[in-house]
Tab-separated table of C-alpha atoms in Angstrom:
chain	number	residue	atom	x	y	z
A	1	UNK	CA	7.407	18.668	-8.147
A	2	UNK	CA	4.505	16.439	-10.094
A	3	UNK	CA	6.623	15.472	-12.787
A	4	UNK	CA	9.466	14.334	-9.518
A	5	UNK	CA	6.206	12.498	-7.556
A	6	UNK	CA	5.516	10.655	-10.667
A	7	UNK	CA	8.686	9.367	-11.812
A	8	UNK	CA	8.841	7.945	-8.313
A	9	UNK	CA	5.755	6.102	-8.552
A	10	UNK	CA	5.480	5.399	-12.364
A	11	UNK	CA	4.603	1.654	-13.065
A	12	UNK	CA	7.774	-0.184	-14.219
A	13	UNK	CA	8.300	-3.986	-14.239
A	14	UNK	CA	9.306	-5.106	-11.035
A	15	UNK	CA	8.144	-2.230	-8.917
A	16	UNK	CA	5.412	-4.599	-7.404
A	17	UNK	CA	8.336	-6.287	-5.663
A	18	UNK	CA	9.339	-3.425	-3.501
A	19	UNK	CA	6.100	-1.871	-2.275
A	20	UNK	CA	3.637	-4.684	-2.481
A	21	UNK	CA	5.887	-6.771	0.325
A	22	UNK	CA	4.725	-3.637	2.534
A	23	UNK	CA	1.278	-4.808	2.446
A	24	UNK	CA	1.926	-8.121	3.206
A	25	UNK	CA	-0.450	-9.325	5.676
A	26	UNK	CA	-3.412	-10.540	4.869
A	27	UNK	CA	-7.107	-11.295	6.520
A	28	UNK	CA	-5.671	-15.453	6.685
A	29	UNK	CA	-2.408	-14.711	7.758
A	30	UNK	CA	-3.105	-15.452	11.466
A	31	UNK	CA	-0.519	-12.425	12.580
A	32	UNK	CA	-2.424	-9.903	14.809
A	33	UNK	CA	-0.241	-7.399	16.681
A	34	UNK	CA	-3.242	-6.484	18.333
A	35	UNK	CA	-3.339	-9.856	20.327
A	36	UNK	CA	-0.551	-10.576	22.965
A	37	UNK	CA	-0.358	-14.394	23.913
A	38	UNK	CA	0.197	-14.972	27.769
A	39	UNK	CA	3.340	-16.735	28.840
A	40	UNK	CA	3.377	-20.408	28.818
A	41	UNK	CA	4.532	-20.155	32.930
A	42	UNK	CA	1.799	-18.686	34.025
A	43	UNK	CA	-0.369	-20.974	36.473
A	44	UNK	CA	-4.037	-20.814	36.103
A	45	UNK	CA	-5.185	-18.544	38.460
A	46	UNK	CA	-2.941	-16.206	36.892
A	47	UNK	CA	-4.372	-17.114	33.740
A	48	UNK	CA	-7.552	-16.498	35.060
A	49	UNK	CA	-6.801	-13.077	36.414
A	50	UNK	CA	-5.335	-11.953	33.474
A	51	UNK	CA	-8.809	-13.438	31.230
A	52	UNK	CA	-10.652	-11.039	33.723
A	53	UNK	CA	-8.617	-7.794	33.392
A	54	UNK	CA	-8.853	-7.735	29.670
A	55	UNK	CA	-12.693	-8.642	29.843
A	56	UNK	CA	-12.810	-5.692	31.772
A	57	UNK	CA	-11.166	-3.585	29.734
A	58	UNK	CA	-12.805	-4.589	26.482
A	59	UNK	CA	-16.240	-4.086	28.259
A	60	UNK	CA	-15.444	-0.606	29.243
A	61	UNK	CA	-14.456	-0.157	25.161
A	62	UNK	CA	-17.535	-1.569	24.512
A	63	UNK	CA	-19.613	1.027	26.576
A	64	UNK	CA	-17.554	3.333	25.734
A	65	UNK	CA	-18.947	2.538	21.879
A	66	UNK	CA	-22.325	2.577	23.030
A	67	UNK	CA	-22.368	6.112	23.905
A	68	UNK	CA	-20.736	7.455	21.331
A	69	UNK	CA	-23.735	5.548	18.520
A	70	UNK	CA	-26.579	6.884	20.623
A	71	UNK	CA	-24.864	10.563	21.509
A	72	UNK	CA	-27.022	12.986	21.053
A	73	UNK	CA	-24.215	15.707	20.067
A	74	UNK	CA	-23.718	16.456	15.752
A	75	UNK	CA	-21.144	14.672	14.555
A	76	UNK	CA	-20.331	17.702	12.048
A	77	UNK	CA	-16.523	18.443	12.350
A	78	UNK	CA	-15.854	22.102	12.642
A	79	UNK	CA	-13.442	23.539	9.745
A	80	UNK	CA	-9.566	23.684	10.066
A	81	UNK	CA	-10.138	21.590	13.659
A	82	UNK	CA	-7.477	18.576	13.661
A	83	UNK	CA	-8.364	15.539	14.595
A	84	UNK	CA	-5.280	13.440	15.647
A	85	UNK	CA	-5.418	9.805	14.762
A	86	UNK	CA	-1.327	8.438	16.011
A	87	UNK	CA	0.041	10.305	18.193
A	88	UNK	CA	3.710	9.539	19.479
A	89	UNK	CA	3.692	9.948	23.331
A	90	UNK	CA	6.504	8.796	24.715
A	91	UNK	CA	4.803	5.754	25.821
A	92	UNK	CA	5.377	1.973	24.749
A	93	UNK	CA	1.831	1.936	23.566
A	94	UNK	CA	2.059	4.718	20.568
A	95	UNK	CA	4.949	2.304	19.164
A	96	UNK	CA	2.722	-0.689	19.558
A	97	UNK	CA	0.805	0.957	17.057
A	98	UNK	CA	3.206	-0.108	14.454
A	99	UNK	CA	4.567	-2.457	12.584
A	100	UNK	CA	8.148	-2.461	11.243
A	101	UNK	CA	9.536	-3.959	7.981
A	102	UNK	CA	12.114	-3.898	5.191
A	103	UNK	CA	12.847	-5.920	2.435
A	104	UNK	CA	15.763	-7.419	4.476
A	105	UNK	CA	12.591	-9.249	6.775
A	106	UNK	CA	11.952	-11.441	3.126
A	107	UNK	CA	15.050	-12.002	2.325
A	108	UNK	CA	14.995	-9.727	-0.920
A	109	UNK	CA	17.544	-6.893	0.089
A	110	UNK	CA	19.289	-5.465	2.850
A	111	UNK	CA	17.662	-2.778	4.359
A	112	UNK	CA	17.419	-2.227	7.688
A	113	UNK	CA	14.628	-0.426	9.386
A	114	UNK	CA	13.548	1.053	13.059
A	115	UNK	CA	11.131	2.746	14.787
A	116	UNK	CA	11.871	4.577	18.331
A	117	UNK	CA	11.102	6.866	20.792
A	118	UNK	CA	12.917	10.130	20.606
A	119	UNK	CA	13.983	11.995	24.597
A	120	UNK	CA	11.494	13.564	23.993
A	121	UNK	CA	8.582	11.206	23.168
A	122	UNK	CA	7.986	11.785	19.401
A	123	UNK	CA	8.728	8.298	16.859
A	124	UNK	CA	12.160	8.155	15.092
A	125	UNK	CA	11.495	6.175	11.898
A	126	UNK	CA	15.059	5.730	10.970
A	127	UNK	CA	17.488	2.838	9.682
A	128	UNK	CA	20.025	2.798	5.850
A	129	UNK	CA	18.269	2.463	2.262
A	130	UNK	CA	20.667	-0.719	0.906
A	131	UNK	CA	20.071	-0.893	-3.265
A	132	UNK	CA	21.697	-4.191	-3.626
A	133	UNK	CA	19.758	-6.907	-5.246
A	134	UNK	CA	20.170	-10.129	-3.540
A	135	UNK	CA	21.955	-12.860	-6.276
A	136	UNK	CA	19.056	-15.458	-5.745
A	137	UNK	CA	18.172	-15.113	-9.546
A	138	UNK	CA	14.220	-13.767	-8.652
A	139	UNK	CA	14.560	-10.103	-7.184
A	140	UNK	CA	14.778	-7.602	-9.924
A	141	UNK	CA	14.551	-4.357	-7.899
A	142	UNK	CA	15.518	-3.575	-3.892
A	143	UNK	CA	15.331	-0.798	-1.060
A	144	UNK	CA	12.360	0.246	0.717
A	145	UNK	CA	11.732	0.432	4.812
A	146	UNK	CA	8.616	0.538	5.673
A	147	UNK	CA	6.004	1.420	8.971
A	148	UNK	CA	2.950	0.768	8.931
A	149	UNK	CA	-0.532	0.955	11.153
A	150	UNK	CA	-2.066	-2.578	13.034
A	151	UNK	CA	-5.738	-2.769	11.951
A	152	UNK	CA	-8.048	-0.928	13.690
A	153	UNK	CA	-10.073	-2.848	16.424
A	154	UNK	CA	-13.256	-2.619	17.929
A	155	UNK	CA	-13.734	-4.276	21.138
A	156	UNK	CA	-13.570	-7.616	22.428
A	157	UNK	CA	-10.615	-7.575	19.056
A	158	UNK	CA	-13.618	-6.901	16.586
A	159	UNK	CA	-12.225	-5.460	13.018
A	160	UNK	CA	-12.966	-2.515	12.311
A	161	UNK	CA	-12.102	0.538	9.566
A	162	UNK	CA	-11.356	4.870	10.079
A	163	UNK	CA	-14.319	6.508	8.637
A	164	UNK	CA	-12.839	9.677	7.507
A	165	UNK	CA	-16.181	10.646	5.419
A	166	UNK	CA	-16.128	13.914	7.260
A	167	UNK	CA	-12.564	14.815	6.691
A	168	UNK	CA	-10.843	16.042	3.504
A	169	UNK	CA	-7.077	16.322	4.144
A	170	UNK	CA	-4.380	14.265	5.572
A	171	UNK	CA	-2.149	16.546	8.238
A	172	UNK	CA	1.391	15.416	9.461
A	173	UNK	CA	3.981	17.178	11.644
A	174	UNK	CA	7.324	15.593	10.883
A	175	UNK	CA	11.450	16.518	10.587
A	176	UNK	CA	12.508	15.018	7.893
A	177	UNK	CA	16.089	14.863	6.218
A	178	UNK	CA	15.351	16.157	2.818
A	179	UNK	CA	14.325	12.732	1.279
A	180	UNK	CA	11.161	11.602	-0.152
A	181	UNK	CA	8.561	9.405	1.685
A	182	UNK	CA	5.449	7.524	0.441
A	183	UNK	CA	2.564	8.274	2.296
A	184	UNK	CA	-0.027	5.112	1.862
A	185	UNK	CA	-3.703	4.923	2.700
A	186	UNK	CA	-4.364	1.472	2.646
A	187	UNK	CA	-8.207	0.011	1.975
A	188	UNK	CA	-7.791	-3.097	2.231
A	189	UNK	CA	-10.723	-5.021	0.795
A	190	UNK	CA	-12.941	-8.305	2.676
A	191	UNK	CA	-11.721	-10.297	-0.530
A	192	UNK	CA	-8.398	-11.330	-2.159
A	193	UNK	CA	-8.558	-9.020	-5.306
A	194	UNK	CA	-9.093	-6.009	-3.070
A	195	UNK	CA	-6.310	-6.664	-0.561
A	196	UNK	CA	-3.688	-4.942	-1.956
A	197	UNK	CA	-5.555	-1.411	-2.351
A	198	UNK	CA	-3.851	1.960	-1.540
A	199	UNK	CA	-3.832	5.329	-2.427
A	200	UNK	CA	0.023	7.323	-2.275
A	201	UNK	CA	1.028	9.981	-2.438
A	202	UNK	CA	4.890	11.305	-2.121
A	203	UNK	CA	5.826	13.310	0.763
A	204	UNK	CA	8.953	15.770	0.590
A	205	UNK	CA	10.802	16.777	3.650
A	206	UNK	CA	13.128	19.517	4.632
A	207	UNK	CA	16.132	19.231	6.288
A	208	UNK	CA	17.655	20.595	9.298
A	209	UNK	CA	16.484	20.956	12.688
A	210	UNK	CA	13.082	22.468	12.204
A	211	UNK	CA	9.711	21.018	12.006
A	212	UNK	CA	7.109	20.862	8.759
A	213	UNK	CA	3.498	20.679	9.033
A	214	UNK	CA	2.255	18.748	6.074
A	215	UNK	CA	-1.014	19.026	4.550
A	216	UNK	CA	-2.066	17.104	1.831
A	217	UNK	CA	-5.499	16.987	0.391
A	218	UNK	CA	-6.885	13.259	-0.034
A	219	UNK	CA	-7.917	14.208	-3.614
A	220	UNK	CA	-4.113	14.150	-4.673
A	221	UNK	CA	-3.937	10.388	-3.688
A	222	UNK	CA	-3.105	8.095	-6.625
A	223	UNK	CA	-4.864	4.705	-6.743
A	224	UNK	CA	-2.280	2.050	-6.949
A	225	UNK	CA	-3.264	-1.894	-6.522
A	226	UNK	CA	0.070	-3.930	-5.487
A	227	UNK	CA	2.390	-0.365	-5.052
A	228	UNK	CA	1.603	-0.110	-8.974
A	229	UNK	CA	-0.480	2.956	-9.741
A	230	UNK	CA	-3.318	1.510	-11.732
A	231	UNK	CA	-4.436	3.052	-15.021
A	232	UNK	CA	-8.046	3.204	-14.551
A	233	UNK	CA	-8.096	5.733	-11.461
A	234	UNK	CA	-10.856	5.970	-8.303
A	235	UNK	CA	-10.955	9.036	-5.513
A	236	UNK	CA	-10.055	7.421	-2.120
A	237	UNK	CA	-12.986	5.750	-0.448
A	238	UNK	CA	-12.740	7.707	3.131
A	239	UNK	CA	-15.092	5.169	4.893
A	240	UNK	CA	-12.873	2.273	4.168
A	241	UNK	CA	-9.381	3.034	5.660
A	242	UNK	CA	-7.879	0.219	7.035
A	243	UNK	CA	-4.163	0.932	7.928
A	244	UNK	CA	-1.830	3.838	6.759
A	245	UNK	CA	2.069	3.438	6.095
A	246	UNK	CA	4.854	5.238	5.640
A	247	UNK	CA	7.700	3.946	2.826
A	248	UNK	CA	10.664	5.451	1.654
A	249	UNK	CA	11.514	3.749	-1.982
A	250	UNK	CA	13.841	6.822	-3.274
A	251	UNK	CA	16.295	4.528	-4.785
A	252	UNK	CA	19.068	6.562	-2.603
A	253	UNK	CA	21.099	4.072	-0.766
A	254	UNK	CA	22.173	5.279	2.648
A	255	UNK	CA	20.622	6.699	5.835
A	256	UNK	CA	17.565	8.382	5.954
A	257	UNK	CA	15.612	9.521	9.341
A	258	UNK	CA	12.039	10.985	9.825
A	259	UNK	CA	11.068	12.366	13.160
A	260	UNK	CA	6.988	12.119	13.508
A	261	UNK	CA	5.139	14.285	15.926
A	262	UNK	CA	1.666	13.149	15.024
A	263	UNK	CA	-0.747	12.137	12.156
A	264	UNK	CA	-4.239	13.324	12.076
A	265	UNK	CA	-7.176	14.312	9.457
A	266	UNK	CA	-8.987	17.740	9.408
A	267	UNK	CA	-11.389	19.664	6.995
A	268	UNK	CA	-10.370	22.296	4.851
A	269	UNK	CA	-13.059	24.124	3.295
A	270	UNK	CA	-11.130	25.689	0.687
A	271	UNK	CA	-10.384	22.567	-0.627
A	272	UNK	CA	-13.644	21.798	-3.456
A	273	UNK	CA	-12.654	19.219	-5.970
A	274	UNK	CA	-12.971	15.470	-5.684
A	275	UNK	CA	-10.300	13.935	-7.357
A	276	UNK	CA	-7.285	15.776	-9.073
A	277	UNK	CA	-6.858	13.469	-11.397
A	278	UNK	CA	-8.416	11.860	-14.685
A	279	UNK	CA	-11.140	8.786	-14.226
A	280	UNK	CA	-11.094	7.955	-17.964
A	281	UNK	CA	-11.099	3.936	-18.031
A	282	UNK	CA	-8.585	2.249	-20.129
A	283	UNK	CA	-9.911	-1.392	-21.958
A	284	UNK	CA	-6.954	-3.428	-22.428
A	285	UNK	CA	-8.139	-6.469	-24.447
């Protein structure tokens, strides 16, 4: 199963084309699904009303904020106890919580990608894996859809990052289809060099109609920098998670379909080491 997660994610030239268009935005992009422009029609006491509601809201955020810093109650997280993060719903809201993309949406393949509600309120990530390389004479490689997280947000549309310092493992309850999936824990940095910084890790599904609960330690993460895993490797930083995606990359044109129930974090005392992987820096000069 290692030797299958690592051929999948091994470094090869032109890899950085298919993953690293997942993390496209960036802090000067100007694109935040979090904000909602009002329509142009509106008149201005509408405008006005509408200014008001959401002042509202964000204040009672903001309060809400204030009593958790000054609470009084431990903020020690009892073992095994799951603390759920997204959560599909049924409502329009738990899909606002995601973006959509594929590299059809830059013109460098033709995958298509969707994300819906299911009858009975869990997300459908679904859509077809298309391997052909577009015959513009720059794309090299092709095929990934991808979902991933809007940035979290304080209030009044503050940035803000998932502390997850308490918290050890990463727990999912999905049906899958029997492909593979990349699970990314993006940390996205406040500068340029550090934008691009993830750790993955390859998540394998079951068929058939049942559901899987998957548990994966964060200490099996890989550190990758532009959907390359990077030679000189660093345990995840669990104070600095910024967004969290979902790719599948498995090089298997065709359909593919994962149900999700929910995401969430937890700790797992019988899980001790730190990182499962060397930290031996490589030089290149």
């Amino acid at each position: 199963m290692k030797t299958a997660m690592f051929r999948l994610l091994k470094p090869h030239k032109g890899a950085s084309l298919i993953i690293k268009r997942t993390f496209h935005e960036s802090p000067n992009s100007g694109y935040s699904p979090m904000y909602h422009k009002p329509p142009k029609d509106l008149t201005f006491l509408q405008r006005l009303r509408r200014a008001c509601s959401e002042f509202k809201e964000e204040l009672k955020l903001w309060k809400q904020e204030l009593r958790c810093h000054y609470s009084l109650h431990s903020a020690i997280v009892p073992p095994y106890e799951l603390d759920i993060v997204w959560k599909f719903d049924g409502t329009q809201k738990s899909l606002d919580q995601w973006i959509v993309n594929s590299d059809k949406d830059y013109n460098h393949g033709f995958s298509i990608a969707n994300l819906e509600l299911s009858p009975s309120g869990t997300g459908i990530f679904h859509g077809t894996l298309d391997t052909r390389i577009p015959k513009d004479g720059q794309t090299a490689r092709s095929g990934y859809c991808n979902i991933t997280s809007v940035k979290k947000r304080k209030s009044f549309k503050r940035l803000d990052n998932y502390n997850w310092v308490s918290y050890n493992e990463l727990v999912l309850r999905v049906r899958g289809d029997g492909r593979c999936y990349v699970l990314n824990i993006l940390q996205k940095g406040p500068i340029d060099i550090a934008w691009y910084n993830s750790s993955n890790y390859v998540m394998y599904t079951r068929g058939g109609p049942y559901w899987q609960t998957v548990k994966i330690p964060f200490s099996k993460f890989l550190f990758s920098v532009k959907g390359q895993i990077n030679e000189n490797q660093l345990p995840m930083s669990e104070n600095l998670v910024t967004n969290f995606g979902i790719t599948i990359a498995d090089k298997k044109p065709g359909p593919f379909r994962l149900e999700i129930d929910y995401i969430g974090v937890s700790f797992n005392p019988d899980i001790f080491e730190r990182f499962a992987y060397e930290t031996v820096k490589v030089n290149r000069v």
